[in-house]
Amino acid sequence: MRLDLVDVFGATGNSGNPLAVVHDAGAMDADAMLALTRWIGFSETTFLVPATDPGADYRVRIFYPAGELPFAGHPTLGTCHAWLAAGGRPRDPRRIVQQCGAGLVELSRAGDRLAFRAPPLVRSGALSTAERDEAARRVGVPVEAIADAVHADNGPGWQLLRLHSVEALMAIDPPARAPAGTNIGLIAPCPAGGALAFELRVFFTDDRGRMVEDPVTGSLNAAAAQYLFASGLATGAYRAAQGRATGHDGLIDARIDANGDVWIGGRTATVAAGAHLR
């Protein structure tokens, strides 16, 4: 087996969310995959295994320190990058098709940028008042700073809190620990007239109940874009930022096509390739 390190969504070199991609991992079981994921310590590690769907170009299993995910965004882009860099050739040169726990996910490429078609939401709609207040408590957001609160679940179970301002977003100082299963995204509009339309911060709990801020989160950005386009808060295309609070510099491109499908893209780059695992 071979391991690659990929930077995903970075505005410049090594400024996005790191991903470890293990090639030829068909012989590994889920326990071994989870153990390696925890040892590496990234927000996710992915494992390329033989595809079982005839429509797929490759199949990936996605792990984070608390278990396996049916879908995640930055692992989707980073795994596709590593698969292509290792000589992978899609059946259709106009698109790449990934098989994962959520089914088939379509990707497109243009230079050093990849984009995935956002999968359908498993759950959407407004949070109840109790759910909103509990989410706010878990991440330390004053309720009066919240403009809206919705389910944004496309696999990881995200809840999304839209705040009134970037200043309120960057002022958040979450608790060190939170209940298992915490998956909360925060989004706020940037000042009008700039290159960025929105800024995000995203929090989840690891396998020990510690609160982790994710540098850049493709799945939450996908769900947030679906919410923003559907509600009229965004039209056509926009660029968002994530990661400044963690010392990263992530840029995410979101667009809606003529069919109403939402696409999430960003820069991908190989950091290291070909490390042999034993």
Short mmCIF file of C-alpha atoms in Angstrom, two decimals:
data_model
loop_
_atom_site.label_atom_id
_atom_site.label_comp_id
_atom_site.label_asym_id
_atom_site.label_seq_id
_atom_site.Cartn_x
_atom_site.Cartn_y
_atom_site.Cartn_z
CA MET A 1 0.00 0.00 0.00
CA ARG A 2 1.04 3.56 -0.66
CA LEU A 3 0.11 6.79 1.09
CA ASP A 4 -0.14 10.29 -0.40
CA LEU A 5 -0.63 13.62 1.36
CA VAL A 6 -2.84 16.15 -0.42
CA ASP A 7 -3.66 19.78 0.35
CA VAL A 8 -7.32 20.57 -0.41
CA PHE A 9 -8.96 24.01 -0.78
CA GLY A 10 -5.72 25.86 0.00
CA ALA A 11 -5.53 29.38 -1.42
CA THR A 12 -1.78 28.83 -1.74
CA GLY A 13 0.59 25.94 -1.06
CA ASN A 14 -0.15 23.91 2.08
CA SER A 15 -2.74 26.32 3.43
CA GLY A 16 -5.91 24.23 3.10
CA ASN A 17 -7.10 21.04 4.76
CA PRO A 18 -4.62 18.14 4.67
CA LEU A 19 -5.75 14.68 3.61
CA ALA A 20 -4.01 11.31 3.76
CA VAL A 21 -4.98 8.94 0.92
CA VAL A 22 -4.11 5.24 1.14
CA HIS A 23 -3.99 3.44 -2.22
CA ASP A 24 -4.75 -0.26 -2.75
CA ALA A 25 -6.37 -0.62 0.68
CA GLY A 26 -8.69 -3.50 -0.20
CA ALA A 27 -6.97 -5.83 2.27
CA MET A 28 -7.54 -3.50 5.25
CA ASP A 29 -10.58 -3.95 7.46
CA ALA A 30 -12.50 -1.10 9.07
CA ASP A 31 -10.68 -1.43 12.40
CA ALA A 32 -7.30 -1.08 10.71
CA MET A 33 -8.51 1.90 8.71
CA LEU A 34 -9.82 3.63 11.82
CA ALA A 35 -6.63 2.92 13.77
CA LEU A 36 -4.47 4.44 11.02
CA THR A 37 -6.81 7.43 10.76
CA ARG A 38 -6.46 8.12 14.48
CA TRP A 39 -2.68 7.72 14.33
CA ILE A 40 -2.31 10.14 11.41
CA GLY A 41 -4.49 12.64 13.25
CA PHE A 42 -5.99 14.54 10.29
CA SER A 43 -9.68 15.39 10.23
CA GLU A 44 -10.09 12.57 7.66
CA THR A 45 -8.09 9.82 5.99
CA THR A 46 -9.34 7.96 2.92
CA PHE A 47 -8.79 4.47 1.57
CA LEU A 48 -9.03 3.50 -2.09
CA VAL A 49 -10.61 0.05 -2.47
CA PRO A 50 -11.97 -1.88 -5.48
CA ALA A 51 -15.19 -0.40 -6.90
CA THR A 52 -18.34 -2.49 -6.69
CA ASP A 53 -20.58 -0.24 -8.81
CA PRO A 54 -20.01 -0.57 -12.57
CA GLY A 55 -20.66 3.15 -12.97
CA ALA A 56 -17.77 4.17 -10.69
CA ASP A 57 -14.23 5.03 -11.69
CA TYR A 58 -12.98 4.28 -8.18
CA ARG A 59 -14.32 3.61 -4.69
CA VAL A 60 -13.28 5.29 -1.45
CA ARG A 61 -13.92 4.68 2.23
CA ILE A 62 -13.74 7.83 4.34
CA PHE A 63 -12.75 7.79 8.01
CA TYR A 64 -12.47 10.44 10.69
CA PRO A 65 -11.20 9.81 14.24
CA ALA A 66 -14.65 8.79 15.51
CA GLY A 67 -15.55 6.37 12.70
CA GLU A 68 -16.52 6.04 9.04
CA LEU A 69 -18.43 8.66 7.02
CA PRO A 70 -20.70 7.98 4.05
CA PHE A 71 -19.56 11.22 2.42
CA ALA A 72 -17.22 14.13 3.08
CA GLY A 73 -16.21 16.97 0.77
CA HIS A 74 -12.51 17.66 1.14
CA PRO A 75 -11.78 13.88 1.17
CA THR A 76 -13.75 13.58 -2.08
CA LEU A 77 -11.65 16.21 -3.84
CA GLY A 78 -8.36 15.05 -2.31
CA THR A 79 -8.95 11.38 -3.09
CA CYS A 80 -9.87 12.19 -6.68
CA HIS A 81 -6.68 14.26 -6.98
CA ALA A 82 -4.55 11.37 -5.66
CA TRP A 83 -6.31 8.82 -7.89
CA LEU A 84 -5.72 10.94 -10.99
CA ALA A 85 -2.10 11.68 -10.01
CA ALA A 86 -1.47 7.94 -9.63
CA GLY A 87 -2.57 7.34 -13.23
CA GLY A 88 -6.30 6.90 -12.80
CA ARG A 89 -8.25 7.37 -16.03
CA PRO A 90 -11.99 8.07 -15.88
CA ARG A 91 -14.26 6.26 -18.31
CA ASP A 92 -15.64 9.62 -19.44
CA PRO A 93 -12.94 12.30 -19.91
CA ARG A 94 -15.52 14.99 -19.10
CA ARG A 95 -16.24 13.72 -15.59
CA ILE A 96 -15.00 11.44 -12.81
CA VAL A 97 -17.36 9.23 -10.80
CA GLN A 98 -16.55 8.33 -7.20
CA GLN A 99 -18.25 5.53 -5.28
CA CYS A 100 -18.55 6.08 -1.51
CA GLY A 101 -20.96 5.28 1.29
CA ALA A 102 -23.43 7.87 -0.03
CA GLY A 103 -23.46 6.29 -3.50
CA LEU A 104 -22.03 7.78 -6.69
CA VAL A 105 -20.62 11.33 -6.63
CA GLU A 106 -19.73 13.14 -9.85
CA LEU A 107 -16.64 15.36 -10.11
CA SER A 108 -15.26 17.73 -12.75
CA ARG A 109 -11.74 19.10 -13.18
CA ALA A 110 -10.15 22.22 -14.60
CA GLY A 111 -6.38 22.56 -14.12
CA ASP A 112 -5.47 22.23 -10.45
CA ARG A 113 -9.09 22.64 -9.38
CA LEU A 114 -11.64 19.90 -8.82
CA ALA A 115 -15.32 20.25 -8.03
CA PHE A 116 -17.96 17.77 -6.86
CA ARG A 117 -21.69 17.78 -7.39
CA ALA A 118 -23.28 18.23 -3.98
CA PRO A 119 -25.21 15.12 -2.94
CA PRO A 120 -28.85 15.46 -1.91
CA LEU A 121 -29.47 16.53 1.66
CA VAL A 122 -30.50 13.75 4.01
CA ARG A 123 -32.19 16.32 6.24
CA SER A 124 -32.95 20.00 5.81
CA GLY A 125 -35.35 22.55 7.28
CA ALA A 126 -35.29 24.73 10.35
CA LEU A 127 -33.93 23.61 13.70
CA SER A 128 -36.44 23.71 16.50
CA THR A 129 -35.91 26.40 19.11
CA ALA A 130 -34.55 23.76 21.49
CA GLU A 131 -32.18 22.38 18.82
CA ARG A 132 -30.99 25.88 17.93
CA ASP A 133 -30.33 26.78 21.56
CA GLU A 134 -28.48 23.52 22.20
CA ALA A 135 -26.31 23.97 19.10
CA ALA A 136 -25.53 27.53 20.16
CA ARG A 137 -24.58 26.36 23.65
CA ARG A 138 -22.28 23.64 22.31
CA VAL A 139 -20.19 26.07 20.27
CA GLY A 140 -20.54 29.12 22.49
CA VAL A 141 -22.62 31.29 20.15
CA PRO A 142 -24.87 33.95 21.72
CA VAL A 143 -28.42 33.26 20.53
CA GLU A 144 -28.86 36.92 19.58
CA ALA A 145 -25.99 36.55 17.07
CA ILE A 146 -27.96 33.91 15.09
CA ALA A 147 -29.96 34.96 12.03
CA ASP A 148 -31.11 31.45 11.09
CA ALA A 149 -30.57 27.83 12.16
CA VAL A 150 -31.14 24.84 9.86
CA HIS A 151 -30.36 21.17 9.37
CA ALA A 152 -27.70 20.79 6.67
CA ASP A 153 -27.17 17.04 6.76
CA ASN A 154 -25.62 15.37 3.70
CA GLY A 155 -24.05 12.50 5.63
CA PRO A 156 -22.09 13.83 8.60
CA GLY A 157 -25.24 15.22 10.28
CA TRP A 158 -24.41 18.93 10.08
CA GLN A 159 -26.43 21.66 11.74
CA LEU A 160 -25.85 25.15 10.31
CA LEU A 161 -26.09 28.43 12.22
CA ARG A 162 -26.13 31.56 10.06
CA LEU A 163 -24.79 34.53 12.02
CA HIS A 164 -25.44 38.21 11.41
CA SER A 165 -21.80 39.22 10.89
CA VAL A 166 -18.25 38.01 10.33
CA GLU A 167 -17.25 39.88 13.48
CA ALA A 168 -19.61 37.70 15.52
CA LEU A 169 -18.31 34.60 13.70
CA MET A 170 -14.65 35.30 14.45
CA ALA A 171 -15.39 36.16 18.09
CA ILE A 172 -16.61 32.63 18.86
CA ASP A 173 -14.45 30.78 21.39
CA PRO A 174 -16.04 27.32 21.74
CA PRO A 175 -15.76 25.04 24.77
CA ALA A 176 -12.97 22.47 24.81
CA ARG A 177 -15.41 19.56 24.92
CA ALA A 178 -18.88 18.77 23.61
CA PRO A 179 -21.21 15.76 23.47
CA ALA A 180 -20.40 13.02 20.95
CA GLY A 181 -21.95 13.62 17.56
CA THR A 182 -21.54 17.40 17.61
CA ASN A 183 -21.31 18.57 13.98
CA ILE A 184 -22.02 22.29 13.74
CA GLY A 185 -21.19 24.81 11.05
CA LEU A 186 -21.26 28.58 11.36
CA ILE A 187 -21.56 30.93 8.37
CA ALA A 188 -21.73 34.71 8.08
CA PRO A 189 -21.88 37.17 5.18
CA CYS A 190 -18.76 39.14 4.29
CA PRO A 191 -18.95 42.89 3.65
CA ALA A 192 -20.43 43.72 0.25
CA GLY A 193 -18.10 44.55 -2.62
CA GLY A 194 -15.24 42.21 -1.75
CA ALA A 195 -14.02 39.01 -3.39
CA LEU A 196 -15.55 36.85 -0.65
CA ALA A 197 -19.27 36.41 -0.10
CA PHE A 198 -19.23 34.29 3.06
CA GLU A 199 -16.91 33.04 5.78
CA LEU A 200 -17.34 29.80 7.71
CA ARG A 201 -16.16 28.05 10.84
CA VAL A 202 -16.93 24.37 11.46
CA PHE A 203 -16.74 22.30 14.64
CA PHE A 204 -17.04 18.60 15.44
CA THR A 205 -16.17 16.28 18.32
CA ASP A 206 -13.46 13.65 18.00
CA ASP A 207 -13.53 10.13 19.45
CA ARG A 208 -12.65 11.49 22.91
CA GLY A 209 -15.29 14.21 23.00
CA ARG A 210 -12.83 17.02 22.30
CA MET A 211 -14.05 19.93 20.22
CA VAL A 212 -12.15 20.23 16.93
CA GLU A 213 -12.31 23.12 14.49
CA ASP A 214 -11.98 21.83 10.93
CA PRO A 215 -9.73 23.90 8.65
CA VAL A 216 -11.89 23.62 5.51
CA THR A 217 -15.02 21.48 5.15
CA GLY A 218 -16.35 20.49 1.76
CA SER A 219 -19.48 18.66 2.92
CA LEU A 220 -20.67 21.54 5.12
CA ASN A 221 -19.90 24.04 2.36
CA ALA A 222 -21.98 21.92 -0.01
CA ALA A 223 -24.94 21.82 2.35
CA ALA A 224 -24.56 25.53 3.14
CA ALA A 225 -24.51 26.38 -0.58
CA GLN A 226 -27.69 24.36 -1.15
CA TYR A 227 -29.33 26.31 1.68
CA LEU A 228 -28.05 29.70 0.45
CA PHE A 229 -29.12 29.16 -3.16
CA ALA A 230 -32.52 27.73 -2.18
CA SER A 231 -33.24 30.64 0.17
CA GLY A 232 -32.10 33.33 -2.27
CA LEU A 233 -29.19 34.45 -0.10
CA ALA A 234 -26.83 33.56 -2.96
CA THR A 235 -27.29 33.43 -6.73
CA GLY A 236 -25.20 32.05 -9.56
CA ALA A 237 -21.81 31.56 -7.92
CA TYR A 238 -19.80 32.79 -4.95
CA ARG A 239 -16.50 32.29 -3.16
CA ALA A 240 -16.25 31.55 0.56
CA ALA A 241 -13.38 31.46 3.04
CA GLN A 242 -12.71 29.07 5.90
CA GLY A 243 -9.77 28.39 8.16
CA ARG A 244 -8.49 31.77 9.32
CA ALA A 245 -9.25 30.96 12.96
CA THR A 246 -7.05 27.85 12.72
CA GLY A 247 -4.16 29.49 10.84
CA HIS A 248 -5.26 28.09 7.47
CA ASP A 249 -6.32 29.91 4.31
CA GLY A 250 -9.04 27.96 2.56
CA LEU A 251 -11.05 29.16 -0.42
CA ILE A 252 -14.20 27.40 -1.60
CA ASP A 253 -15.99 28.04 -4.90
CA ALA A 254 -19.72 27.32 -5.00
CA ARG A 255 -21.98 27.54 -8.03
CA ILE A 256 -25.39 26.38 -9.14
CA ASP A 257 -25.79 25.13 -12.71
CA ALA A 258 -28.68 25.37 -15.15
CA ASN A 259 -30.10 22.08 -13.84
CA GLY A 260 -30.17 23.37 -10.27
CA ASP A 261 -27.25 21.22 -9.17
CA VAL A 262 -24.77 22.75 -6.73
CA TRP A 263 -21.04 22.28 -7.30
CA ILE A 264 -18.28 22.80 -4.71
CA GLY A 265 -14.71 23.21 -5.87
CA GLY A 266 -11.25 24.33 -4.93
CA ARG A 267 -7.55 23.93 -5.48
CA THR A 268 -5.91 20.55 -4.82
CA ALA A 269 -2.16 19.87 -4.66
CA THR A 270 0.11 16.94 -3.84
CA VAL A 271 2.28 17.56 -0.79
CA ALA A 272 3.97 14.15 -0.68
CA ALA A 273 3.46 10.97 -2.68
CA GLY A 274 4.49 7.35 -2.54
CA ALA A 275 5.10 6.66 1.15
CA HIS A 276 4.96 2.87 1.58
CA LEU A 277 2.86 1.43 4.41
CA ARG A 278 3.64 -1.85 6.06
#
